[in-house]
């Protein structure tokens, strides 16, 4: 297997892991929304509101930085880095 194929395999597996995490936090929370509506969170809003509006956005931002960091490590491992020798 060539170096480019190994790089693609690792990049593809990282992509699938990222998509699974995204799906859980974007759609999975709604599956338990009815049970969470009974519990109130900050300022009297139900937990469903806080998880979907605040928590999901925070997780998505963290997920973006995590993905970029892991992809950069994969790129460096196989010699496809975009960083210059400053």
PDB file of N, CA, C and O in Angstrom, residues 3-68:
ATOM      1  N   UNK A   3       2.089   5.284   0.318  1.00  0.00           N
ATOM      2  CA  UNK A   3       1.999   6.276   1.379  1.00  0.00           C
ATOM      3  C   UNK A   3       0.715   7.100   1.260  1.00  0.00           C
ATOM      4  O   UNK A   3       0.067   7.406   2.260  1.00  0.00           O
ATOM      5  N   UNK A   4       0.329   7.450   0.047  1.00  0.00           N
ATOM      6  CA  UNK A   4      -0.892   8.241  -0.174  1.00  0.00           C
ATOM      7  C   UNK A   4      -2.134   7.436   0.206  1.00  0.00           C
ATOM      8  O   UNK A   4      -3.089   7.996   0.762  1.00  0.00           O
ATOM      9  N   UNK A   5      -2.136   6.145  -0.075  1.00  0.00           N
ATOM     10  CA  UNK A   5      -3.284   5.314   0.288  1.00  0.00           C
ATOM     11  C   UNK A   5      -3.410   5.162   1.803  1.00  0.00           C
ATOM     12  O   UNK A   5      -4.517   5.184   2.343  1.00  0.00           O
ATOM     13  N   UNK A   6      -2.282   5.006   2.488  1.00  0.00           N
ATOM     14  CA  UNK A   6      -2.314   4.927   3.953  1.00  0.00           C
ATOM     15  C   UNK A   6      -2.821   6.232   4.551  1.00  0.00           C
ATOM     16  O   UNK A   6      -3.586   6.228   5.515  1.00  0.00           O
ATOM     17  N   UNK A   7      -2.370   7.351   3.964  1.00  0.00           N
ATOM     18  CA  UNK A   7      -2.832   8.666   4.433  1.00  0.00           C
ATOM     19  C   UNK A   7      -4.341   8.789   4.254  1.00  0.00           C
ATOM     20  O   UNK A   7      -5.052   9.262   5.146  1.00  0.00           O
ATOM     21  N   UNK A   8      -4.844   8.356   3.100  1.00  0.00           N
ATOM     22  CA  UNK A   8      -6.279   8.438   2.831  1.00  0.00           C
ATOM     23  C   UNK A   8      -7.073   7.547   3.788  1.00  0.00           C
ATOM     24  O   UNK A   8      -8.138   7.936   4.261  1.00  0.00           O
ATOM     25  N   UNK A   9      -6.575   6.358   4.100  1.00  0.00           N
ATOM     26  CA  UNK A   9      -7.268   5.455   5.024  1.00  0.00           C
ATOM     27  C   UNK A   9      -7.421   6.093   6.396  1.00  0.00           C
ATOM     28  O   UNK A   9      -8.498   6.048   7.003  1.00  0.00           O
ATOM     29  N   UNK A  10      -6.339   6.679   6.901  1.00  0.00           N
ATOM     30  CA  UNK A  10      -6.416   7.326   8.218  1.00  0.00           C
ATOM     31  C   UNK A  10      -7.311   8.559   8.174  1.00  0.00           C
ATOM     32  O   UNK A  10      -8.075   8.812   9.106  1.00  0.00           O
ATOM     33  N   UNK A  11      -7.211   9.340   7.111  1.00  0.00           N
ATOM     34  CA  UNK A  11      -8.050  10.541   6.983  1.00  0.00           C
ATOM     35  C   UNK A  11      -9.519  10.172   6.885  1.00  0.00           C
ATOM     36  O   UNK A  11     -10.380  10.832   7.482  1.00  0.00           O
ATOM     37  N   UNK A  12      -9.807   9.117   6.150  1.00  0.00           N
ATOM     38  CA  UNK A  12     -11.198   8.678   5.995  1.00  0.00           C
ATOM     39  C   UNK A  12     -11.772   8.166   7.316  1.00  0.00           C
ATOM     40  O   UNK A  12     -12.907   8.476   7.660  1.00  0.00           O
ATOM     41  N   UNK A  13     -10.989   7.415   8.070  1.00  0.00           N
ATOM     42  CA  UNK A  13     -11.488   6.927   9.362  1.00  0.00           C
ATOM     43  C   UNK A  13     -11.713   8.088  10.324  1.00  0.00           C
ATOM     44  O   UNK A  13     -12.687   8.086  11.082  1.00  0.00           O
ATOM     45  N   UNK A  14     -10.842   9.095  10.298  1.00  0.00           N
ATOM     46  CA  UNK A  14     -11.052  10.289  11.130  1.00  0.00           C
ATOM     47  C   UNK A  14     -12.325  11.011  10.711  1.00  0.00           C
ATOM     48  O   UNK A  14     -13.089  11.472  11.562  1.00  0.00           O
ATOM     49  N   UNK A  15     -12.565  11.097   9.416  1.00  0.00           N
ATOM     50  CA  UNK A  15     -13.775  11.745   8.915  1.00  0.00           C
ATOM     51  C   UNK A  15     -15.025  11.023   9.399  1.00  0.00           C
ATOM     52  O   UNK A  15     -15.985  11.662   9.861  1.00  0.00           O
ATOM     53  N   UNK A  16     -15.045   9.693   9.329  1.00  0.00           N
ATOM     54  CA  UNK A  16     -16.212   8.931   9.778  1.00  0.00           C
ATOM     55  C   UNK A  16     -16.436   9.074  11.277  1.00  0.00           C
ATOM     56  O   UNK A  16     -17.576   9.207  11.733  1.00  0.00           O
ATOM     57  N   UNK A  17     -15.369   9.078  12.059  1.00  0.00           N
ATOM     58  CA  UNK A  17     -15.497   9.277  13.513  1.00  0.00           C
ATOM     59  C   UNK A  17     -16.078  10.653  13.800  1.00  0.00           C
ATOM     60  O   UNK A  17     -16.975  10.807  14.634  1.00  0.00           O
ATOM     61  N   UNK A  18     -15.592  11.663  13.087  1.00  0.00           N
ATOM     62  CA  UNK A  18     -16.096  13.023  13.274  1.00  0.00           C
ATOM     63  C   UNK A  18     -17.568  13.121  12.893  1.00  0.00           C
ATOM     64  O   UNK A  18     -18.360  13.769  13.595  1.00  0.00           O
ATOM     65  N   UNK A  19     -17.964  12.476  11.806  1.00  0.00           N
ATOM     66  CA  UNK A  19     -19.371  12.502  11.401  1.00  0.00           C
ATOM     67  C   UNK A  19     -20.274  11.787  12.403  1.00  0.00           C
ATOM     68  O   UNK A  19     -21.407  12.224  12.647  1.00  0.00           O
ATOM     69  N   UNK A  20     -19.795  10.717  13.006  1.00  0.00           N
ATOM     70  CA  UNK A  20     -20.578  10.009  14.021  1.00  0.00           C
ATOM     71  C   UNK A  20     -20.770  10.888  15.252  1.00  0.00           C
ATOM     72  O   UNK A  20     -21.879  10.995  15.778  1.00  0.00           O
ATOM     73  N   UNK A  21     -19.696  11.541  15.691  1.00  0.00           N
ATOM     74  CA  UNK A  21     -19.808  12.451  16.842  1.00  0.00           C
ATOM     75  C   UNK A  21     -20.766  13.585  16.517  1.00  0.00           C
ATOM     76  O   UNK A  21     -21.608  13.966  17.342  1.00  0.00           O
ATOM     77  N   UNK A  22     -20.660  14.146  15.315  1.00  0.00           N
ATOM     78  CA  UNK A  22     -21.558  15.224  14.909  1.00  0.00           C
ATOM     79  C   UNK A  22     -23.013  14.757  14.924  1.00  0.00           C
ATOM     80  O   UNK A  22     -23.900  15.475  15.396  1.00  0.00           O
ATOM     81  N   UNK A  23     -23.278  13.553  14.402  1.00  0.00           N
ATOM     82  CA  UNK A  23     -24.648  13.045  14.340  1.00  0.00           C
ATOM     83  C   UNK A  23     -25.221  12.840  15.730  1.00  0.00           C
ATOM     84  O   UNK A  23     -26.397  13.145  15.977  1.00  0.00           O
ATOM     85  N   UNK A  24     -24.414  12.351  16.646  1.00  0.00           N
ATOM     86  CA  UNK A  24     -24.895  12.134  18.017  1.00  0.00           C
ATOM     87  C   UNK A  24     -25.291  13.463  18.656  1.00  0.00           C
ATOM     88  O   UNK A  24     -26.351  13.566  19.281  1.00  0.00           O
ATOM     89  N   UNK A  25     -24.453  14.472  18.501  1.00  0.00           N
ATOM     90  CA  UNK A  25     -24.736  15.739  19.161  1.00  0.00           C
ATOM     91  C   UNK A  25     -25.708  16.622  18.399  1.00  0.00           C
ATOM     92  O   UNK A  25     -26.251  17.568  18.963  1.00  0.00           O
ATOM     93  N   UNK A  26     -25.952  16.353  17.133  1.00  0.00           N
ATOM     94  CA  UNK A  26     -26.926  17.171  16.415  1.00  0.00           C
ATOM     95  C   UNK A  26     -28.303  16.533  16.369  1.00  0.00           C
ATOM     96  O   UNK A  26     -29.306  17.232  16.406  1.00  0.00           O
ATOM     97  N   UNK A  27     -28.355  15.194  16.301  1.00  0.00           N
ATOM     98  CA  UNK A  27     -29.649  14.525  16.198  1.00  0.00           C
ATOM     99  C   UNK A  27     -29.962  13.643  17.398  1.00  0.00           C
ATOM    100  O   UNK A  27     -31.123  13.460  17.739  1.00  0.00           O
ATOM    101  N   UNK A  28     -28.960  13.107  18.036  1.00  0.00           N
ATOM    102  CA  UNK A  28     -29.167  12.187  19.148  1.00  0.00           C
ATOM    103  C   UNK A  28     -29.811  12.828  20.361  1.00  0.00           C
ATOM    104  O   UNK A  28     -30.566  12.185  21.093  1.00  0.00           O
ATOM    105  N   UNK A  29     -29.553  14.091  20.579  1.00  0.00           N
ATOM    106  CA  UNK A  29     -30.128  14.785  21.730  1.00  0.00           C
ATOM    107  C   UNK A  29     -31.644  14.871  21.613  1.00  0.00           C
ATOM    108  O   UNK A  29     -32.366  14.783  22.605  1.00  0.00           O
ATOM    109  N   UNK A  30     -32.155  14.999  20.403  1.00  0.00           N
ATOM    110  CA  UNK A  30     -33.601  15.112  20.209  1.00  0.00           C
ATOM    111  C   UNK A  30     -34.338  13.819  20.563  1.00  0.00           C
ATOM    112  O   UNK A  30     -35.532  13.851  20.852  1.00  0.00           O
ATOM    113  N   UNK A  31     -33.646  12.695  20.529  1.00  0.00           N
ATOM    114  CA  UNK A  31     -34.298  11.428  20.869  1.00  0.00           C
ATOM    115  C   UNK A  31     -34.738  11.383  22.331  1.00  0.00           C
ATOM    116  O   UNK A  31     -35.706  10.715  22.674  1.00  0.00           O
ATOM    117  N   UNK A  32     -34.021  12.091  23.191  1.00  0.00           N
ATOM    118  CA  UNK A  32     -34.339  12.100  24.614  1.00  0.00           C
ATOM    119  C   UNK A  32     -34.907  13.446  25.057  1.00  0.00           C
ATOM    120  O   UNK A  32     -34.940  13.755  26.237  1.00  0.00           O
ATOM    121  N   UNK A  33     -35.380  14.221  24.109  1.00  0.00           N
ATOM    122  CA  UNK A  33     -35.882  15.560  24.415  1.00  0.00           C
ATOM    123  C   UNK A  33     -37.097  15.574  25.319  1.00  0.00           C
ATOM    124  O   UNK A  33     -37.226  16.421  26.193  1.00  0.00           O
ATOM    125  N   UNK A  34     -38.000  14.631  25.143  1.00  0.00           N
ATOM    126  CA  UNK A  34     -39.221  14.613  25.957  1.00  0.00           C
ATOM    127  C   UNK A  34     -38.898  14.370  27.430  1.00  0.00           C
ATOM    128  O   UNK A  34     -39.495  14.988  28.311  1.00  0.00           O
ATOM    129  N   UNK A  35     -37.955  13.478  27.703  1.00  0.00           N
ATOM    130  CA  UNK A  35     -37.596  13.195  29.091  1.00  0.00           C
ATOM    131  C   UNK A  35     -36.871  14.375  29.735  1.00  0.00           C
ATOM    132  O   UNK A  35     -37.018  14.623  30.919  1.00  0.00           O
ATOM    133  N   UNK A  36     -36.093  15.095  28.953  1.00  0.00           N
ATOM    134  CA  UNK A  36     -35.328  16.212  29.506  1.00  0.00           C
ATOM    135  C   UNK A  36     -36.167  17.471  29.679  1.00  0.00           C
ATOM    136  O   UNK A  36     -35.750  18.383  30.381  1.00  0.00           O
ATOM    137  N   UNK A  37     -37.331  17.560  29.071  1.00  0.00           N
ATOM    138  CA  UNK A  37     -38.160  18.754  29.204  1.00  0.00           C
ATOM    139  C   UNK A  37     -38.714  18.919  30.606  1.00  0.00           C
ATOM    140  O   UNK A  37     -39.110  20.005  30.988  1.00  0.00           O
ATOM    141  N   UNK A  38     -38.762  17.854  31.381  1.00  0.00           N
ATOM    142  CA  UNK A  38     -39.295  17.944  32.741  1.00  0.00           C
ATOM    143  C   UNK A  38     -38.326  18.618  33.698  1.00  0.00           C
ATOM    144  O   UNK A  38     -38.731  19.147  34.723  1.00  0.00           O
ATOM    145  N   UNK A  39     -37.058  18.603  33.395  1.00  0.00           N
ATOM    146  CA  UNK A  39     -36.035  19.187  34.253  1.00  0.00           C
ATOM    147  C   UNK A  39     -35.703  20.572  33.742  1.00  0.00           C
ATOM    148  O   UNK A  39     -35.445  20.758  32.557  1.00  0.00           O
ATOM    149  N   UNK A  40     -35.707  21.567  34.620  1.00  0.00           N
ATOM    150  CA  UNK A  40     -35.396  22.920  34.199  1.00  0.00           C
ATOM    151  C   UNK A  40     -33.931  23.215  34.474  1.00  0.00           C
ATOM    152  O   UNK A  40     -33.349  22.757  35.441  1.00  0.00           O
ATOM    153  N   UNK A  41     -33.353  23.995  33.595  1.00  0.00           N
ATOM    154  CA  UNK A  41     -31.954  24.377  33.700  1.00  0.00           C
ATOM    155  C   UNK A  41     -31.832  25.828  34.113  1.00  0.00           C
ATOM    156  O   UNK A  41     -32.727  26.392  34.745  1.00  0.00           O
ATOM    157  N   UNK A  42     -30.752  26.466  33.739  1.00  0.00           N
ATOM    158  CA  UNK A  42     -30.538  27.866  34.090  1.00  0.00           C
ATOM    159  C   UNK A  42     -31.634  28.773  33.534  1.00  0.00           C
ATOM    160  O   UNK A  42     -32.112  28.568  32.424  1.00  0.00           O
ATOM    161  N   UNK A  43     -32.036  29.739  34.301  1.00  0.00           N
ATOM    162  CA  UNK A  43     -33.038  30.737  33.935  1.00  0.00           C
ATOM    163  C   UNK A  43     -34.405  30.143  33.653  1.00  0.00           C
ATOM    164  O   UNK A  43     -35.233  30.761  32.996  1.00  0.00           O
ATOM    165  N   UNK A  44     -34.662  28.930  34.121  1.00  0.00           N
ATOM    166  CA  UNK A  44     -35.973  28.318  33.995  1.00  0.00           C
ATOM    167  C   UNK A  44     -36.265  27.648  32.668  1.00  0.00           C
ATOM    168  O   UNK A  44     -37.373  27.159  32.456  1.00  0.00           O
ATOM    169  N   UNK A  45     -35.318  27.630  31.742  1.00  0.00           N
ATOM    170  CA  UNK A  45     -35.520  26.949  30.464  1.00  0.00           C
ATOM    171  C   UNK A  45     -35.330  25.449  30.637  1.00  0.00           C
ATOM    172  O   UNK A  45     -34.541  25.005  31.455  1.00  0.00           O
ATOM    173  N   UNK A  46     -36.028  24.639  29.860  1.00  0.00           N
ATOM    174  CA  UNK A  46     -35.842  23.185  29.959  1.00  0.00           C
ATOM    175  C   UNK A  46     -34.456  22.764  29.466  1.00  0.00           C
ATOM    176  O   UNK A  46     -33.826  23.449  28.671  1.00  0.00           O
ATOM    177  N   UNK A  47     -34.007  21.611  29.970  1.00  0.00           N
ATOM    178  CA  UNK A  47     -32.681  21.105  29.612  1.00  0.00           C
ATOM    179  C   UNK A  47     -32.540  20.878  28.114  1.00  0.00           C
ATOM    180  O   UNK A  47     -31.456  21.016  27.556  1.00  0.00           O
ATOM    181  N   UNK A  48     -33.619  20.520  27.441  1.00  0.00           N
ATOM    182  CA  UNK A  48     -33.555  20.300  25.996  1.00  0.00           C
ATOM    183  C   UNK A  48     -33.078  21.557  25.282  1.00  0.00           C
ATOM    184  O   UNK A  48     -32.249  21.499  24.376  1.00  0.00           O
ATOM    185  N   UNK A  49     -33.588  22.694  25.702  1.00  0.00           N
ATOM    186  CA  UNK A  49     -33.175  23.962  25.105  1.00  0.00           C
ATOM    187  C   UNK A  49     -31.676  24.184  25.282  1.00  0.00           C
ATOM    188  O   UNK A  49     -30.969  24.531  24.341  1.00  0.00           O
ATOM    189  N   UNK A  50     -31.190  23.986  26.493  1.00  0.00           N
ATOM    190  CA  UNK A  50     -29.778  24.239  26.768  1.00  0.00           C
ATOM    191  C   UNK A  50     -28.872  23.262  26.039  1.00  0.00           C
ATOM    192  O   UNK A  50     -27.815  23.638  25.537  1.00  0.00           O
ATOM    193  N   UNK A  51     -29.260  21.997  25.967  1.00  0.00           N
ATOM    194  CA  UNK A  51     -28.420  21.027  25.266  1.00  0.00           C
ATOM    195  C   UNK A  51     -28.381  21.294  23.766  1.00  0.00           C
ATOM    196  O   UNK A  51     -27.330  21.197  23.139  1.00  0.00           O
ATOM    197  N   UNK A  52     -29.511  21.614  23.195  1.00  0.00           N
ATOM    198  CA  UNK A  52     -29.533  21.810  21.745  1.00  0.00           C
ATOM    199  C   UNK A  52     -28.965  23.169  21.340  1.00  0.00           C
ATOM    200  O   UNK A  52     -28.250  23.254  20.352  1.00  0.00           O
ATOM    201  N   UNK A  53     -29.280  24.198  22.078  1.00  0.00           N
ATOM    202  CA  UNK A  53     -28.841  25.540  21.681  1.00  0.00           C
ATOM    203  C   UNK A  53     -27.439  25.888  22.144  1.00  0.00           C
ATOM    204  O   UNK A  53     -26.684  26.509  21.419  1.00  0.00           O
ATOM    205  N   UNK A  54     -27.102  25.517  23.350  1.00  0.00           N
ATOM    206  CA  UNK A  54     -25.804  25.902  23.895  1.00  0.00           C
ATOM    207  C   UNK A  54     -24.790  24.772  23.820  1.00  0.00           C
ATOM    208  O   UNK A  54     -23.678  24.959  23.339  1.00  0.00           O
ATOM    209  N   UNK A  55     -25.176  23.609  24.282  1.00  0.00           N
ATOM    210  CA  UNK A  55     -24.247  22.494  24.334  1.00  0.00           C
ATOM    211  C   UNK A  55     -23.800  22.012  22.977  1.00  0.00           C
ATOM    212  O   UNK A  55     -22.608  21.762  22.754  1.00  0.00           O
ATOM    213  N   UNK A  56     -24.718  21.884  22.053  1.00  0.00           N
ATOM    214  CA  UNK A  56     -24.359  21.400  20.717  1.00  0.00           C
ATOM    215  C   UNK A  56     -23.409  22.362  20.017  1.00  0.00           C
ATOM    216  O   UNK A  56     -22.445  21.933  19.383  1.00  0.00           O
ATOM    217  N   UNK A  57     -23.661  23.638  20.128  1.00  0.00           N
ATOM    218  CA  UNK A  57     -22.770  24.611  19.497  1.00  0.00           C
ATOM    219  C   UNK A  57     -21.370  24.545  20.080  1.00  0.00           C
ATOM    220  O   UNK A  57     -20.372  24.620  19.361  1.00  0.00           O
ATOM    221  N   UNK A  58     -21.285  24.412  21.391  1.00  0.00           N
ATOM    222  CA  UNK A  58     -19.978  24.284  22.039  1.00  0.00           C
ATOM    223  C   UNK A  58     -19.251  23.031  21.589  1.00  0.00           C
ATOM    224  O   UNK A  58     -18.050  23.060  21.306  1.00  0.00           O
ATOM    225  N   UNK A  59     -19.979  21.922  21.509  1.00  0.00           N
ATOM    226  CA  UNK A  59     -19.376  20.668  21.050  1.00  0.00           C
ATOM    227  C   UNK A  59     -18.916  20.789  19.601  1.00  0.00           C
ATOM    228  O   UNK A  59     -17.846  20.295  19.233  1.00  0.00           O
ATOM    229  N   UNK A  60     -19.684  21.459  18.755  1.00  0.00           N
ATOM    230  CA  UNK A  60     -19.304  21.607  17.356  1.00  0.00           C
ATOM    231  C   UNK A  60     -18.012  22.414  17.209  1.00  0.00           C
ATOM    232  O   UNK A  60     -17.161  22.078  16.390  1.00  0.00           O
ATOM    233  N   UNK A  61     -17.854  23.465  18.002  1.00  0.00           N
ATOM    234  CA  UNK A  61     -16.627  24.255  17.952  1.00  0.00           C
ATOM    235  C   UNK A  61     -15.438  23.413  18.406  1.00  0.00           C
ATOM    236  O   UNK A  61     -14.374  23.412  17.774  1.00  0.00           O
ATOM    237  N   UNK A  62     -15.612  22.676  19.494  1.00  0.00           N
ATOM    238  CA  UNK A  62     -14.549  21.789  19.978  1.00  0.00           C
ATOM    239  C   UNK A  62     -14.245  20.725  18.926  1.00  0.00           C
ATOM    240  O   UNK A  62     -13.075  20.401  18.675  1.00  0.00           O
ATOM    241  N   UNK A  63     -15.272  20.198  18.295  1.00  0.00           N
ATOM    242  CA  UNK A  63     -15.100  19.168  17.270  1.00  0.00           C
ATOM    243  C   UNK A  63     -14.307  19.684  16.077  1.00  0.00           C
ATOM    244  O   UNK A  63     -13.461  18.966  15.520  1.00  0.00           O
ATOM    245  N   UNK A  64     -14.514  20.919  15.673  1.00  0.00           N
ATOM    246  CA  UNK A  64     -13.767  21.507  14.558  1.00  0.00           C
ATOM    247  C   UNK A  64     -12.283  21.577  14.881  1.00  0.00           C
ATOM    248  O   UNK A  64     -11.433  21.177  14.073  1.00  0.00           O
ATOM    249  N   UNK A  65     -11.942  22.084  16.074  1.00  0.00           N
ATOM    250  CA  UNK A  65     -10.540  22.191  16.446  1.00  0.00           C
ATOM    251  C   UNK A  65      -9.901  20.815  16.643  1.00  0.00           C
ATOM    252  O   UNK A  65      -8.746  20.609  16.278  1.00  0.00           O
ATOM    253  N   UNK A  66     -10.649  19.876  17.208  1.00  0.00           N
ATOM    254  CA  UNK A  66     -10.139  18.516  17.389  1.00  0.00           C
ATOM    255  C   UNK A  66      -9.845  17.876  16.036  1.00  0.00           C
ATOM    256  O   UNK A  66      -8.790  17.275  15.841  1.00  0.00           O
ATOM    257  N   UNK A  67     -10.779  17.997  15.100  1.00  0.00           N
ATOM    258  CA  UNK A  67     -10.599  17.420  13.773  1.00  0.00           C
ATOM    259  C   UNK A  67      -9.385  18.027  13.072  1.00  0.00           C
ATOM    260  O   UNK A  67      -8.566  17.306  12.482  1.00  0.00           O
ATOM    261  N   UNK A  68      -9.252  19.343  13.121  1.00  0.00           N
ATOM    262  CA  UNK A  68      -8.127  20.004  12.454  1.00  0.00           C
ATOM    263  C   UNK A  68      -6.796  19.569  13.060  1.00  0.00           C
ATOM    264  O   UNK A  68      -5.825  19.336  12.325  1.00  0.00           O
TER     265      UNK A  68
END
